[in-house]
Amino acid sequence: MTDVAVHFSNVSKHYPHFLLDRVNLTLATGTIMGFIGANGAGKSTTLRILMGLVHQDQGDVQVLGQPMPARQVATKYDIGFVSDDMRLYGAATIGWHMEFIRSIYPTWDQGFAERLLKRFDLMAQHKIKGLSHGQRVKATLLLALARHPRLLVLDEPTTGLDPIARHEVLGALMDVLADAGRTVLFSSHNTLDIEQVADYITFIDQGRIINSDDKETYLDRWRRLRVEVSPGTHVPKLPGIVGIGGSERLMVLTTNCYDPSMEAVYTQAGLTVHAVESMTLEEIFLASVQSRREGQTV
Ligand SMILES: Nc1ncnc2c1ncn2[C@@H]1O[C@H](COP(=O)(O)OP(=O)(O)OP(=O)(O)O)[C@@H](O)[C@H]1O
């Protein structure tokens, strides 16, 4: 088994008003990667290239050791893909779909499928066209999970779900991951979901990968410093300050490469550092997008 599940090397895709720009991405086997980005950032395009549904203009894509899109038919047996635009047959029941997938995939696990039915509060005799959005997402997820794919690719699986359904879906994902060797790539704008489930975070903005790191490292680099500036003192310019807010006297400085020595530099310059605060992924996401929009690099 390869220990790299997904590898993108300099992958680009050009649309009339969008460029996915030289994406480099590595997803190690056994990790859950949260793929975050604003609307139109390029998440679905990246995932579709991974699945071989969209062909890159340039660059190499390897999925489970196979080149994509060249080996997409064979590789898809090992990938479970869940996205909003997947079509199930409206007139057929969930049970019919379960039988259908079971007939194709020898890895189908009927016991697990039935447990997921209960857990997701679905019934095999439910027709797809009678399901709500959330029930449809859960049915699609069930069909993907119960065949135990080596790689799960989920394009915004929790969008539009109520808090209970979200909790069930995230719980099922965590359980799947308890099974070693399985890998999940999970896109969302919901930073809470990603913070809860992912152990690796990749952030995309305007078609470019801005950051890809393990969650602890990623969160640890960001801090908000609350600094009091007395009249006549000068605020030293430190690298990595990506946001300046607050008032002239009580400044709020946001950094994406925190180092405890920053506090000493500010103190020596005559400033008072009142607080150094950790940031949530949501706050980091907002600060990154804002500072990029304002032309500061992140
Ligand atoms: N087939 C296509 N033809 C032209 N433009 C496209 C096509 N597919 C995607 N795009 C454009 O590429 C950009 C990125 O779209 P993409 O769906 O990858 O973003 P996303 O990050 O998944 O966004 P969202 O969170 O809103 O779903 C958008 O500007 C979109 O209009």
GROMACS .gro file of C-alpha atoms and ligand atoms in nm:
model
  329
    1MET     CA    1   0.000   0.000   0.000
    2THR     CA    2   0.130   0.343  -0.092
    3ASP     CA    3   0.157   0.581   0.203
    4VAL     CA    4   0.055   0.875  -0.016
    5ALA     CA    5  -0.312   0.854  -0.113
    6VAL     CA    6  -0.330   1.169  -0.326
    7HIS     CA    7  -0.055   1.371  -0.486
    8PHE     CA    8  -0.104   1.680  -0.704
    9SER     CA    9   0.202   1.828  -0.868
   10ASN     CA   10   0.170   2.170  -1.035
   11VAL     CA   11  -0.189   2.106  -1.144
   12SER     CA   12  -0.362   2.387  -1.333
   13LYS     CA   13  -0.704   2.422  -1.488
   14HIS     CA   14  -0.818   2.724  -1.680
   15TYR     CA   15  -1.182   2.834  -1.710
   16PRO     CA   16  -1.288   3.160  -1.880
   17HIS     CA   17  -1.303   3.345  -1.548
   18PHE     CA   18  -1.103   3.122  -1.319
   19LEU     CA   19  -0.758   2.971  -1.291
   20LEU     CA   20  -0.674   2.681  -1.066
   21ASP     CA   21  -0.312   2.774  -1.036
   22ARG     CA   22  -0.029   2.518  -1.005
   23VAL     CA   23  -0.181   2.323  -0.718
   24ASN     CA   24   0.056   2.108  -0.513
   25LEU     CA   25  -0.108   1.883  -0.260
   26THR     CA   26  -0.015   1.567  -0.073
   27LEU     CA   27  -0.261   1.362   0.128
   28ALA     CA   28  -0.100   1.088   0.337
   29THR     CA   29  -0.283   0.758   0.379
   30GLY     CA   30  -0.486   0.742   0.699
   31THR     CA   31  -0.543   1.115   0.742
   32ILE     CA   32  -0.855   1.330   0.722
   33MET     CA   33  -0.780   1.641   0.528
   34GLY     CA   34  -1.018   1.935   0.556
   35PHE     CA   35  -1.019   2.141   0.240
   36ILE     CA   36  -1.135   2.495   0.318
   37GLY     CA   37  -1.210   2.784   0.087
   38ALA     CA   38  -1.465   3.054   0.017
   39ASN     CA   39  -1.731   3.022  -0.254
   40GLY     CA   40  -1.566   2.984  -0.594
   41ALA     CA   41  -1.218   2.923  -0.447
   42GLY     CA   42  -1.167   2.605  -0.650
   43LYS     CA   43  -1.252   2.325  -0.406
   44SER     CA   44  -1.494   2.134  -0.632
   45THR     CA   45  -1.272   2.181  -0.935
   46THR     CA   46  -0.979   2.029  -0.743
   47LEU     CA   47  -1.190   1.736  -0.622
   48ARG     CA   48  -1.331   1.677  -0.971
   49ILE     CA   49  -0.979   1.667  -1.113
   50LEU     CA   50  -0.888   1.418  -0.841
   51MET     CA   51  -1.183   1.201  -0.948
   52GLY     CA   52  -1.093   1.230  -1.317
   53LEU     CA   53  -1.428   1.403  -1.385
   54VAL     CA   54  -1.248   1.718  -1.500
   55HIS     CA   55  -0.916   1.695  -1.682
   56GLN     CA   56  -0.632   1.923  -1.575
   57ASP     CA   57  -0.466   2.140  -1.842
   58GLN     CA   58  -0.127   2.070  -1.690
   59GLY     CA   59   0.037   1.892  -1.401
   60ASP     CA   60   0.036   1.538  -1.259
   61VAL     CA   61  -0.229   1.382  -1.040
   62GLN     CA   62  -0.170   1.049  -0.864
   63VAL     CA   63  -0.452   0.888  -0.672
   64LEU     CA   64  -0.384   0.566  -0.477
   65GLY     CA   65  -0.068   0.531  -0.678
   66GLN     CA   66  -0.243   0.565  -1.015
   67PRO     CA   67  -0.217   0.853  -1.263
   68MET     CA   68  -0.540   1.047  -1.320
   69PRO     CA   69  -0.734   1.079  -1.539
   70ALA     CA   70  -0.561   0.795  -1.729
   71ARG     CA   71  -0.652   0.528  -1.470
   72GLN     CA   72  -0.980   0.675  -1.349
   73VAL     CA   73  -1.202   0.375  -1.425
   74ALA     CA   74  -0.995   0.127  -1.223
   75THR     CA   75  -0.912   0.374  -0.946
   76LYS     CA   76  -1.275   0.472  -0.885
   77TYR     CA   77  -1.341   0.125  -0.741
   78ASP     CA   78  -1.131   0.230  -0.444
   79ILE     CA   79  -1.276   0.580  -0.406
   80GLY     CA   80  -1.605   0.680  -0.247
   81PHE     CA   81  -1.717   1.017  -0.380
   82VAL     CA   82  -2.001   1.217  -0.228
   83SER     CA   83  -2.106   1.546  -0.376
   84ASP     CA   84  -2.419   1.751  -0.400
   85ASP     CA   85  -2.461   1.698  -0.771
   86MET     CA   86  -2.455   1.319  -0.754
   87ARG     CA   87  -2.772   1.175  -0.895
   88LEU     CA   88  -2.953   0.884  -0.740
   89TYR     CA   89  -3.259   0.737  -0.917
   90GLY     CA   90  -3.556   0.930  -0.781
   91ALA     CA   91  -3.809   0.654  -0.847
   92ALA     CA   92  -3.599   0.383  -0.677
   93THR     CA   93  -3.569   0.314  -0.304
   94ILE     CA   94  -3.260   0.335  -0.084
   95GLY     CA   95  -3.275  -0.046  -0.061
   96TRP     CA   96  -3.263  -0.074  -0.442
   97HIS     CA   97  -2.952   0.143  -0.448
   98MET     CA   98  -2.793  -0.067  -0.174
   99GLU     CA   99  -2.852  -0.384  -0.378
  100PHE     CA  100  -2.718  -0.215  -0.689
  101ILE     CA  101  -2.393  -0.103  -0.524
  102ARG     CA  102  -2.361  -0.442  -0.355
  103SER     CA  103  -2.380  -0.614  -0.696
  104ILE     CA  104  -2.093  -0.403  -0.827
  105TYR     CA  105  -1.856  -0.380  -0.531
  106PRO     CA  106  -1.732  -0.700  -0.366
  107THR     CA  107  -1.624  -0.493  -0.063
  108TRP     CA  108  -1.988  -0.397   0.018
  109ASP     CA  109  -2.055  -0.453   0.390
  110GLN     CA  110  -2.426  -0.525   0.438
  111GLY     CA  111  -2.407  -0.528   0.820
  112PHE     CA  112  -2.239  -0.186   0.823
  113ALA     CA  113  -2.493  -0.053   0.570
  114GLU     CA  114  -2.778  -0.160   0.796
  115ARG     CA  115  -2.617  -0.001   1.099
  116LEU     CA  116  -2.578   0.323   0.903
  117LEU     CA  117  -2.944   0.307   0.797
  118LYS     CA  118  -3.044   0.303   1.164
  119ARG     CA  119  -2.789   0.562   1.265
  120PHE     CA  120  -2.903   0.799   0.989
  121ASP     CA  121  -3.269   0.730   1.067
  122LEU     CA  122  -3.338   0.612   0.710
  123MET     CA  123  -3.546   0.322   0.584
  124ALA     CA  124  -3.453   0.089   0.295
  125GLN     CA  125  -3.805   0.125   0.151
  126HIS     CA  126  -3.779   0.507   0.130
  127LYS     CA  127  -3.793   0.632  -0.229
  128ILE     CA  128  -3.517   0.881  -0.318
  129LYS     CA  129  -3.762   1.137  -0.459
  130GLY     CA  130  -3.942   1.153  -0.123
  131LEU     CA  131  -3.626   1.232   0.075
  132SER     CA  132  -3.534   1.571   0.216
  133HIS     CA  133  -3.195   1.723   0.123
  134GLY     CA  134  -3.036   1.601   0.446
  135GLN     CA  135  -3.177   1.248   0.407
  136ARG     CA  136  -3.045   1.238   0.051
  137VAL     CA  137  -2.697   1.339   0.167
  138LYS     CA  138  -2.706   1.069   0.433
  139ALA     CA  139  -2.825   0.807   0.180
  140THR     CA  140  -2.540   0.901  -0.057
  141LEU     CA  141  -2.291   0.886   0.226
  142LEU     CA  142  -2.422   0.546   0.336
  143LEU     CA  143  -2.379   0.410  -0.017
  144ALA     CA  144  -2.022   0.539  -0.027
  145LEU     CA  145  -1.918   0.431   0.325
  146ALA     CA  146  -2.065   0.078   0.318
  147ARG     CA  147  -1.836  -0.033   0.043
  148HIS     CA  148  -1.531   0.058   0.250
  149PRO     CA  149  -1.345   0.265  -0.011
  150ARG     CA  150  -0.976   0.321   0.056
  151LEU     CA  151  -1.024   0.690  -0.016
  152LEU     CA  152  -1.333   0.896   0.063
  153VAL     CA  153  -1.376   1.224  -0.120
  154LEU     CA  154  -1.655   1.438   0.019
  155ASP     CA  155  -1.750   1.764  -0.148
  156GLU     CA  156  -1.925   1.974   0.117
  157PRO     CA  157  -2.105   1.682   0.279
  158THR     CA  158  -2.249   1.885   0.565
  159THR     CA  159  -2.385   2.184   0.369
  160GLY     CA  160  -2.756   2.226   0.427
  161LEU     CA  161  -2.777   1.973   0.710
  162ASP     CA  162  -2.943   2.055   1.040
  163PRO     CA  163  -2.723   2.030   1.354
  164ILE     CA  164  -2.841   1.678   1.437
  165ALA     CA  165  -2.780   1.546   1.085
  166ARG     CA  166  -2.439   1.719   1.081
  167HIS     CA  167  -2.349   1.554   1.408
  168GLU     CA  168  -2.450   1.211   1.271
  169VAL     CA  169  -2.258   1.257   0.950
  170LEU     CA  170  -1.943   1.375   1.130
  171GLY     CA  171  -1.975   1.092   1.383
  172ALA     CA  172  -1.998   0.834   1.103
  173LEU     CA  173  -1.689   0.984   0.942
  174MET     CA  174  -1.490   0.965   1.264
  175ASP     CA  175  -1.591   0.598   1.302
  176VAL     CA  176  -1.479   0.518   0.951
  177LEU     CA  177  -1.145   0.671   1.026
  178ALA     CA  178  -1.101   0.451   1.331
  179ASP     CA  179  -1.031   0.189   1.066
  180ALA     CA  180  -0.660   0.237   0.992
  181GLY     CA  181  -0.542   0.298   0.640
  182ARG     CA  182  -0.852   0.484   0.528
  183THR     CA  183  -0.817   0.835   0.398
  184VAL     CA  184  -1.066   1.119   0.373
  185LEU     CA  185  -1.055   1.443   0.178
  186PHE     CA  186  -1.340   1.661   0.291
  187SER     CA  187  -1.423   2.004   0.150
  188SER     CA  188  -1.633   2.256   0.337
  189HIS     CA  189  -1.684   2.620   0.413
  190ASN     CA  190  -1.786   2.510   0.758
  191THR     CA  191  -1.472   2.562   0.962
  192LEU     CA  192  -1.635   2.414   1.274
  193ASP     CA  193  -1.678   2.078   1.099
  194ILE     CA  194  -1.324   2.083   0.973
  195GLU     CA  195  -1.182   2.184   1.310
  196GLN     CA  196  -1.374   1.896   1.470
  197VAL     CA  197  -1.290   1.620   1.225
  198ALA     CA  198  -0.977   1.697   1.024
  199ASP     CA  199  -0.622   1.632   1.132
  200TYR     CA  200  -0.476   1.811   0.833
  201ILE     CA  201  -0.592   2.140   0.682
  202THR     CA  202  -0.554   2.274   0.332
  203PHE     CA  203  -0.669   2.624   0.256
  204ILE     CA  204  -0.744   2.736  -0.100
  205ASP     CA  205  -0.820   3.091  -0.211
  206GLN     CA  206  -0.883   3.219  -0.564
  207GLY     CA  207  -0.748   2.902  -0.720
  208ARG     CA  208  -0.425   2.885  -0.520
  209ILE     CA  209  -0.330   2.667  -0.227
  210ILE     CA  210  -0.242   2.910   0.050
  211ASN     CA  211  -0.155   2.663   0.318
  212SER     CA  212  -0.144   2.291   0.383
  213ASP     CA  213  -0.043   2.176   0.729
  214ASP     CA  214  -0.137   1.950   1.015
  215LYS     CA  215  -0.412   2.109   1.222
  216GLU     CA  216  -0.210   2.175   1.537
  217THR     CA  217   0.074   2.344   1.349
  218TYR     CA  218  -0.174   2.547   1.148
  219LEU     CA  219  -0.371   2.670   1.449
  220ASP     CA  220  -0.057   2.726   1.653
  221ARG     CA  221   0.097   2.972   1.411
  222TRP     CA  222  -0.191   3.217   1.439
  223ARG     CA  223  -0.238   3.456   1.733
  224ARG     CA  224  -0.412   3.783   1.810
  225LEU     CA  225  -0.210   4.025   2.024
  226ARG     CA  226  -0.383   4.303   2.217
  227VAL     CA  227  -0.130   4.579   2.255
  228GLU     CA  228  -0.150   4.917   2.427
  229VAL     CA  229   0.038   5.193   2.246
  230SER     CA  230   0.130   5.497   2.460
  231PRO     CA  231   0.150   5.834   2.285
  232GLY     CA  232   0.490   5.885   2.124
  233THR     CA  233   0.579   5.515   2.103
  234HIS     CA  234   0.637   5.344   1.774
  235VAL     CA  235   0.500   4.998   1.684
  236PRO     CA  236   0.786   4.787   1.541
  237LYS     CA  237   0.708   4.626   1.204
  238LEU     CA  238   0.735   4.251   1.253
  239PRO     CA  239   0.711   3.992   0.976
  240GLY     CA  240   0.390   3.788   0.971
  241ILE     CA  241   0.156   4.060   1.092
  242VAL     CA  242  -0.137   4.016   0.854
  243GLY     CA  243  -0.400   4.230   1.023
  244ILE     CA  244  -0.407   4.548   1.228
  245GLY     CA  245  -0.726   4.649   1.400
  246GLY     CA  246  -0.856   4.817   1.712
  247SER     CA  247  -0.777   5.180   1.788
  248GLU     CA  248  -0.453   5.379   1.776
  249ARG     CA  249  -0.414   5.331   2.149
  250LEU     CA  250  -0.541   4.972   2.186
  251MET     CA  251  -0.426   4.781   1.882
  252VAL     CA  252  -0.523   4.428   1.782
  253LEU     CA  253  -0.245   4.267   1.578
  254THR     CA  254  -0.302   3.939   1.397
  255THR     CA  255  -0.003   3.722   1.309
  256ASN     CA  256   0.027   3.404   1.106
  257CYS     CA  257   0.374   3.316   1.232
  258TYR     CA  258   0.359   3.367   1.605
  259ASP     CA  259   0.677   3.348   1.805
  260PRO     CA  260   0.685   3.428   2.180
  261SER     CA  261   0.983   3.661   2.117
  262MET     CA  262   0.738   3.904   1.951
  263GLU     CA  263   0.609   4.003   2.294
  264ALA     CA  264   0.961   4.096   2.408
  265VAL     CA  265   1.015   4.310   2.097
  266TYR     CA  266   0.692   4.502   2.160
  267THR     CA  267   0.768   4.542   2.531
  268GLN     CA  268   1.119   4.674   2.456
  269ALA     CA  269   0.963   4.927   2.219
  270GLY     CA  270   0.758   5.061   2.514
  271LEU     CA  271   0.427   4.891   2.430
  272THR     CA  272   0.220   4.691   2.678
  273VAL     CA  273   0.108   4.348   2.556
  274HIS     CA  274  -0.221   4.287   2.737
  275ALA     CA  275  -0.312   3.952   2.580
  276VAL     CA  276  -0.197   3.692   2.332
  277GLU     CA  277  -0.499   3.499   2.214
  278SER     CA  278  -0.534   3.174   2.020
  279MET     CA  279  -0.770   3.186   1.725
  280THR     CA  280  -1.037   2.949   1.602
  281LEU     CA  281  -1.018   2.811   1.251
  282GLU     CA  282  -1.314   3.034   1.162
  283GLU     CA  283  -1.125   3.344   1.277
  284ILE     CA  284  -0.813   3.233   1.091
  285PHE     CA  285  -1.014   3.168   0.776
  286LEU     CA  286  -1.169   3.517   0.792
  287ALA     CA  287  -0.836   3.686   0.871
  288SER     CA  288  -0.661   3.504   0.584
  289VAL     CA  289  -0.926   3.594   0.328
  290GLN     CA  290  -0.949   3.954   0.449
  291SER     CA  291  -0.575   4.013   0.445
  292ARG     CA  292  -0.544   3.861   0.098
  293ARG     CA  293  -0.829   4.078  -0.029
  294GLU     CA  294  -0.656   4.381   0.121
  295GLY     CA  295  -0.336   4.289  -0.060
  296GLN     CA  296  -0.131   4.176   0.236
  297THR     CA  297   0.034   3.839   0.189
  298VAL     CA  298  -0.055   3.545   0.409
  299LIG     N1  299  -1.731   2.396  -1.611
  299LIG     C1  300  -1.697   2.521  -1.579
  299LIG     N2  301  -1.694   2.619  -1.671
  299LIG     C2  302  -1.657   2.745  -1.640
  299LIG     N3  303  -1.623   2.786  -1.515
  299LIG     C3  304  -1.627   2.692  -1.419
  299LIG     C4  305  -1.664   2.557  -1.445
  299LIG     N4  306  -1.657   2.487  -1.328
  299LIG     C5  307  -1.618   2.576  -1.234
  299LIG     N5  308  -1.599   2.697  -1.289
  299LIG     C6  309  -1.557   2.819  -1.217
  299LIG     O1  310  -1.445   2.787  -1.139
  299LIG     C7  311  -1.450   2.860  -1.016
  299LIG     C8  312  -1.429   2.766  -0.900
  299LIG     O2  313  -1.544   2.684  -0.887
  299LIG     P1  314  -1.551   2.566  -0.781
  299LIG     O3  315  -1.684   2.500  -0.799
  299LIG     O4  316  -1.430   2.481  -0.793
  299LIG     O5  317  -1.545   2.645  -0.643
  299LIG     P2  318  -1.576   2.597  -0.495
  299LIG     O6  319  -1.460   2.636  -0.412
  299LIG     O7  320  -1.615   2.453  -0.495
  299LIG     O8  321  -1.701   2.690  -0.461
  299LIG     P3  322  -1.833   2.668  -0.373
  299LIG     O9  323  -1.789   2.666  -0.231
  299LIG    O10  324  -1.913   2.789  -0.405
  299LIG    O11  325  -1.896   2.539  -0.417
  299LIG     C9  326  -1.581   2.934  -1.013
  299LIG    O12  327  -1.557   3.068  -1.049
  299LIG    C10  328  -1.663   2.865  -1.120
  299LIG    O13  329  -1.751   2.955  -1.182
   0.00000   0.00000   0.00000
